[in-house]
Tab-separated table of C-alpha atoms and ligand atoms in Angstrom:
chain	number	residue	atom	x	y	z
A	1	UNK	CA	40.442	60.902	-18.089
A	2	UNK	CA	38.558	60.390	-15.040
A	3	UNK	CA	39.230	62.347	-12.005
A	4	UNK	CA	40.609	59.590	-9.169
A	5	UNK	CA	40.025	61.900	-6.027
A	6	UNK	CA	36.403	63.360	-6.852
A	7	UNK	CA	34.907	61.692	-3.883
A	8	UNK	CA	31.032	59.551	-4.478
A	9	UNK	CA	28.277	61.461	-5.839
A	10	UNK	CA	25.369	63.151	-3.260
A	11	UNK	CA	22.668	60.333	-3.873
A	12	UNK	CA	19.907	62.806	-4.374
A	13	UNK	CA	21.799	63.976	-7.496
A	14	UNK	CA	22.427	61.011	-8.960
A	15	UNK	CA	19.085	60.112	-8.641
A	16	UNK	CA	17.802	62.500	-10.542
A	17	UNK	CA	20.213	63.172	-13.051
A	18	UNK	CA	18.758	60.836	-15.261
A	19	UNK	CA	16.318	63.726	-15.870
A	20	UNK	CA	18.481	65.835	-17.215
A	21	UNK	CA	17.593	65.531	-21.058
A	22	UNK	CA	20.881	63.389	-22.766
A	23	UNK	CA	23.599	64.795	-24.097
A	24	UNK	CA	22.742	68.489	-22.757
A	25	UNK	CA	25.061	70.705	-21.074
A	26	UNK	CA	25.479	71.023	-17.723
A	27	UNK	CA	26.114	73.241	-15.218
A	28	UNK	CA	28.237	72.250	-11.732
A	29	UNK	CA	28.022	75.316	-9.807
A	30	UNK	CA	30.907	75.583	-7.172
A	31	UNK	CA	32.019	72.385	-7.687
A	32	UNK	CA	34.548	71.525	-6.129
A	33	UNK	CA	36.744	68.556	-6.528
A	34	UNK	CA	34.234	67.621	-9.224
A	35	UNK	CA	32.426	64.495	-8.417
A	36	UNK	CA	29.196	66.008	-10.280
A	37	UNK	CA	31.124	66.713	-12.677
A	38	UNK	CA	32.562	63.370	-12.978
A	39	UNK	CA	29.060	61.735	-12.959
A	40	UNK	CA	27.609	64.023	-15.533
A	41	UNK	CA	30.549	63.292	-17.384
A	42	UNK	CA	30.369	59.532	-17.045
A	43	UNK	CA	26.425	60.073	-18.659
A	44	UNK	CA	27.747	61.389	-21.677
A	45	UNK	CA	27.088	65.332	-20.826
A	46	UNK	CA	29.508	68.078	-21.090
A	47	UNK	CA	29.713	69.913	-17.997
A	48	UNK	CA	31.013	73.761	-17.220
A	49	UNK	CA	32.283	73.679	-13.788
A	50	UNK	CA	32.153	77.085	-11.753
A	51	UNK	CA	34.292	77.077	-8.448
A	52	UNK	CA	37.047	80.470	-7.040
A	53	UNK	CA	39.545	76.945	-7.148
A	54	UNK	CA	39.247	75.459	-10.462
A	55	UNK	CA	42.971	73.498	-9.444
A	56	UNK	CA	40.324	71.190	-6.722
A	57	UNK	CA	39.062	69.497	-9.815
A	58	UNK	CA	42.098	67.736	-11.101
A	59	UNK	CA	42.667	66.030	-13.953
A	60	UNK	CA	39.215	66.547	-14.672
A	61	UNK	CA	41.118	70.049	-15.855
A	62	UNK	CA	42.223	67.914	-18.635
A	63	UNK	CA	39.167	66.434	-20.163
A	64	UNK	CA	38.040	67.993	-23.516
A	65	UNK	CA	34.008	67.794	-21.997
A	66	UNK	CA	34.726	69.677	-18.996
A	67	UNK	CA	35.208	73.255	-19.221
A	68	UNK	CA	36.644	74.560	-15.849
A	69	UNK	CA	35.714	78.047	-14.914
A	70	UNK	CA	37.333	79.898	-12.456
A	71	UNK	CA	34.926	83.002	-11.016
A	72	UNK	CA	34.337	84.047	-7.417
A	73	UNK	CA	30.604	83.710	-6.853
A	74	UNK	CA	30.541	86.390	-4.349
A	75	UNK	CA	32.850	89.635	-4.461
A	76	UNK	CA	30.105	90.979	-6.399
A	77	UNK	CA	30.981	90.963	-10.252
A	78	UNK	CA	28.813	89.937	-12.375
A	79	UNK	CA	27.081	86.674	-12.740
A	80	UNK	CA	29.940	84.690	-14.492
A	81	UNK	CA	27.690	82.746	-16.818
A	82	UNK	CA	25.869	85.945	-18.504
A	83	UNK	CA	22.864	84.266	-20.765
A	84	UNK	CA	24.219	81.359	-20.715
A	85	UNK	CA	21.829	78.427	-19.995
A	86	UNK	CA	22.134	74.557	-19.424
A	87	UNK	CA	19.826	71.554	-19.605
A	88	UNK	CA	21.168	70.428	-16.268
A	89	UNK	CA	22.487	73.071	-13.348
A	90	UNK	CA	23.553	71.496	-10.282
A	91	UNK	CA	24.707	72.687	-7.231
A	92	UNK	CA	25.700	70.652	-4.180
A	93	UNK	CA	25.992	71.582	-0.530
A	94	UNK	CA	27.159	75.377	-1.366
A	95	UNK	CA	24.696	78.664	-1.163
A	96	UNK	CA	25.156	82.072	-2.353
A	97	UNK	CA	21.941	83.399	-2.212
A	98	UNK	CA	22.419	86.726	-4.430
A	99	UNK	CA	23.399	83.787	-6.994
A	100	UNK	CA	19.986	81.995	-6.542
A	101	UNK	CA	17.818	83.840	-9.415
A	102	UNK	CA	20.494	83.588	-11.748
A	103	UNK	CA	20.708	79.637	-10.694
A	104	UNK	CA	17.055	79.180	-11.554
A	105	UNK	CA	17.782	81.452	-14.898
A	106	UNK	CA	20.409	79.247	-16.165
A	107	UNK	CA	17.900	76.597	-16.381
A	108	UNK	CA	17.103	75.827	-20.256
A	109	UNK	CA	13.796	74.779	-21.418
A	110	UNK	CA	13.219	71.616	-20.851
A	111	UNK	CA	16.294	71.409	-18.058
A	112	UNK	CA	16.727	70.467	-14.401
A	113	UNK	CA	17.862	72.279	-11.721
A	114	UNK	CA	19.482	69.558	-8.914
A	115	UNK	CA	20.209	71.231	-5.525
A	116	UNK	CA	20.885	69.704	-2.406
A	117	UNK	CA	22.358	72.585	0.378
A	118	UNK	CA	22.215	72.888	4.444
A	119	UNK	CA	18.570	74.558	5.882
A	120	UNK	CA	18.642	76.396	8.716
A	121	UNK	CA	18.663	74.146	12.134
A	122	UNK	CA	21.771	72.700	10.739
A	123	UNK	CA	23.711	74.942	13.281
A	124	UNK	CA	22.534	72.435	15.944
A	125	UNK	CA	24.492	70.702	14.764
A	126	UNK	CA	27.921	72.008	12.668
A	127	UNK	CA	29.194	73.611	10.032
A	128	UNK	CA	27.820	75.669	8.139
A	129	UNK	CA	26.398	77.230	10.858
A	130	UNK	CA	26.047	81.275	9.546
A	131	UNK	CA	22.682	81.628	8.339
A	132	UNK	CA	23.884	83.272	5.483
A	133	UNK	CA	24.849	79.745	4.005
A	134	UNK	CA	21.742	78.193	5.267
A	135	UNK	CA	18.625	77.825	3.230
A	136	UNK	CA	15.421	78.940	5.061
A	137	UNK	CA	12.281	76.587	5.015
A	138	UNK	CA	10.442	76.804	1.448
A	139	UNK	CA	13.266	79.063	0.158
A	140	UNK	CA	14.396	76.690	-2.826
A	141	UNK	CA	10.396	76.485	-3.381
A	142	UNK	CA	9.894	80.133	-3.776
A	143	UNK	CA	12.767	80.449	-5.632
A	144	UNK	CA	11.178	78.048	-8.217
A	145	UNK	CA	7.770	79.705	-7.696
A	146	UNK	CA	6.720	80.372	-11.624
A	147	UNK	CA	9.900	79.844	-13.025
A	148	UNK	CA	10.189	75.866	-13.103
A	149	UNK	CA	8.406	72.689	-11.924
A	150	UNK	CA	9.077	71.292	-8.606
A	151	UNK	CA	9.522	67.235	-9.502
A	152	UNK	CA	10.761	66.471	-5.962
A	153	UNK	CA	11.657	68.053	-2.779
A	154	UNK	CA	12.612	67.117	0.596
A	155	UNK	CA	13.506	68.961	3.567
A	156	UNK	CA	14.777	67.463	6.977
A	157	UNK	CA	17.724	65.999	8.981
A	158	UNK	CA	19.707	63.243	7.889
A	159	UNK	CA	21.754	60.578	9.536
A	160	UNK	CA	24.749	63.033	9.740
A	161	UNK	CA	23.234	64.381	11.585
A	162	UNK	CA	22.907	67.296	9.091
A	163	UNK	CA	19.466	70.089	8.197
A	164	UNK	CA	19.932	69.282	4.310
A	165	UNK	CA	17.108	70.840	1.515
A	166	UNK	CA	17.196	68.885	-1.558
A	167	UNK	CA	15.204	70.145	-5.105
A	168	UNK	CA	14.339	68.749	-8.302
A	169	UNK	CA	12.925	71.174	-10.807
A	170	UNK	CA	11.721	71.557	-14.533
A	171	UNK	CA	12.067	74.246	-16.657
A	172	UNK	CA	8.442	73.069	-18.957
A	173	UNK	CA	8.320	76.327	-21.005
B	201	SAM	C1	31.461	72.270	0.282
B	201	SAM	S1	32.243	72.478	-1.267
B	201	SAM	C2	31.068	71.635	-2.337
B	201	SAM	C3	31.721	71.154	-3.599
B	201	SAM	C4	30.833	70.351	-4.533
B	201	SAM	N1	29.664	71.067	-4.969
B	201	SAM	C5	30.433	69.055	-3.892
B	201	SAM	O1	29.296	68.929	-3.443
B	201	SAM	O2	31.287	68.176	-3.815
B	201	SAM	C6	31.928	74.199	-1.625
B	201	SAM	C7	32.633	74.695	-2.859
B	201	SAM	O3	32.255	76.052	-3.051
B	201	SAM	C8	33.370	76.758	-3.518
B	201	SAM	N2	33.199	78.160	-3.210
B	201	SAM	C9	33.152	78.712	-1.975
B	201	SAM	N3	33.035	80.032	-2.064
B	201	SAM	C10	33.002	80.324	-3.388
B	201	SAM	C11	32.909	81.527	-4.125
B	201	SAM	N4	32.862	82.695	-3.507
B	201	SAM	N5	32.880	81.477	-5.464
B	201	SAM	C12	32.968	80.284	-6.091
B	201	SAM	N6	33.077	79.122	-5.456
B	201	SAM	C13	33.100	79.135	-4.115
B	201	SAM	C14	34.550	76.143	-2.794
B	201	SAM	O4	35.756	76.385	-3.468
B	201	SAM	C15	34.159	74.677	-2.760
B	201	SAM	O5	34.697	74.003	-3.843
């Protein structure tokens, strides 16, 4: 059932979600009232969606391809998704960044990682302003550095006006 409220998907993500390999599972990290999830959905993937309010997502709660996981990124327990890893992780205007190793980890061979989050300069102009939810210049691309294949990234401000990084990377070995 699809969700009604989920809002439109980022258009960087949907872009390149045709790269995640079909029929894979995905990975929407924090997100929200789901509208990832909903699009990943509508391409035939199953999706495990990670957010501290699982209740935001609706009656995506009650499709059979969605498994809703409800874990607090950041009071310091353990990464909630052990070994697990995904042929698509995507995570959408939200960082943690003790989370981001274990983000590029969860990326299965073969897989994409889709990020799009605020860079630093967005406090010029609003929320999130607190550095610690900003992503410095390059950091996605270090993050990435070995690990996976950078297919696309972009880095500036947007008609919000908004300071938004956006990454798509492979996972090749
Ligand atoms: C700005 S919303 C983005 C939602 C979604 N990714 C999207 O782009 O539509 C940030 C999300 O992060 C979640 N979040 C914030 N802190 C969190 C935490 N400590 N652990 C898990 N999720 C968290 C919030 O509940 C919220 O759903």
């Amino acid at each position: 059932m699809p969700s009604m409220d989920a809002g439109a998907a980022s258009g960087w993500i949907k872009r390149h979600a045709g790269l995640v390999p079909p029929g894979g599972p995905v990975l929407d990290l924090a997100a929200g009232r789901g509208r990832h999830t909903q699009l990943m959905r509508d391409l035939g993937h199953t999706v495990t969606a990670v957010d501290r309010d699982i209740a935001q997502l609706g009656t995506l709660l009650c499709d059979e391809g969605v498994e809703a996981m409800e874990a607090d990124l950041e009071d310091g327990s353990p990464w909630p998704l052990g070994e697990r890893q995904f042929a698509g992780v995507i995570v959408a205007n939200y960082l943690w960044r003790p989370c981001l190793g274990a983000i590029v980890g969860a990326v299965a061979a073969g897989g994409v990682l889709i990020y799009e989050t605020f860079g630093a300069g967005n406090e010029a102009f609003g929320r999130p302003r607190n550095p610690d939810f900003l992503l410095r210049p390059g950091e996605l691309l270090t993050h990435c550095q070995g690990r996976l294949d950078v297919v696309a990234y972009e880095c500036g401000i947007t008609d919000g006006p908004a300071v938004v990084q956006r990454l798509c990377a492979v996972r090749n070995n």
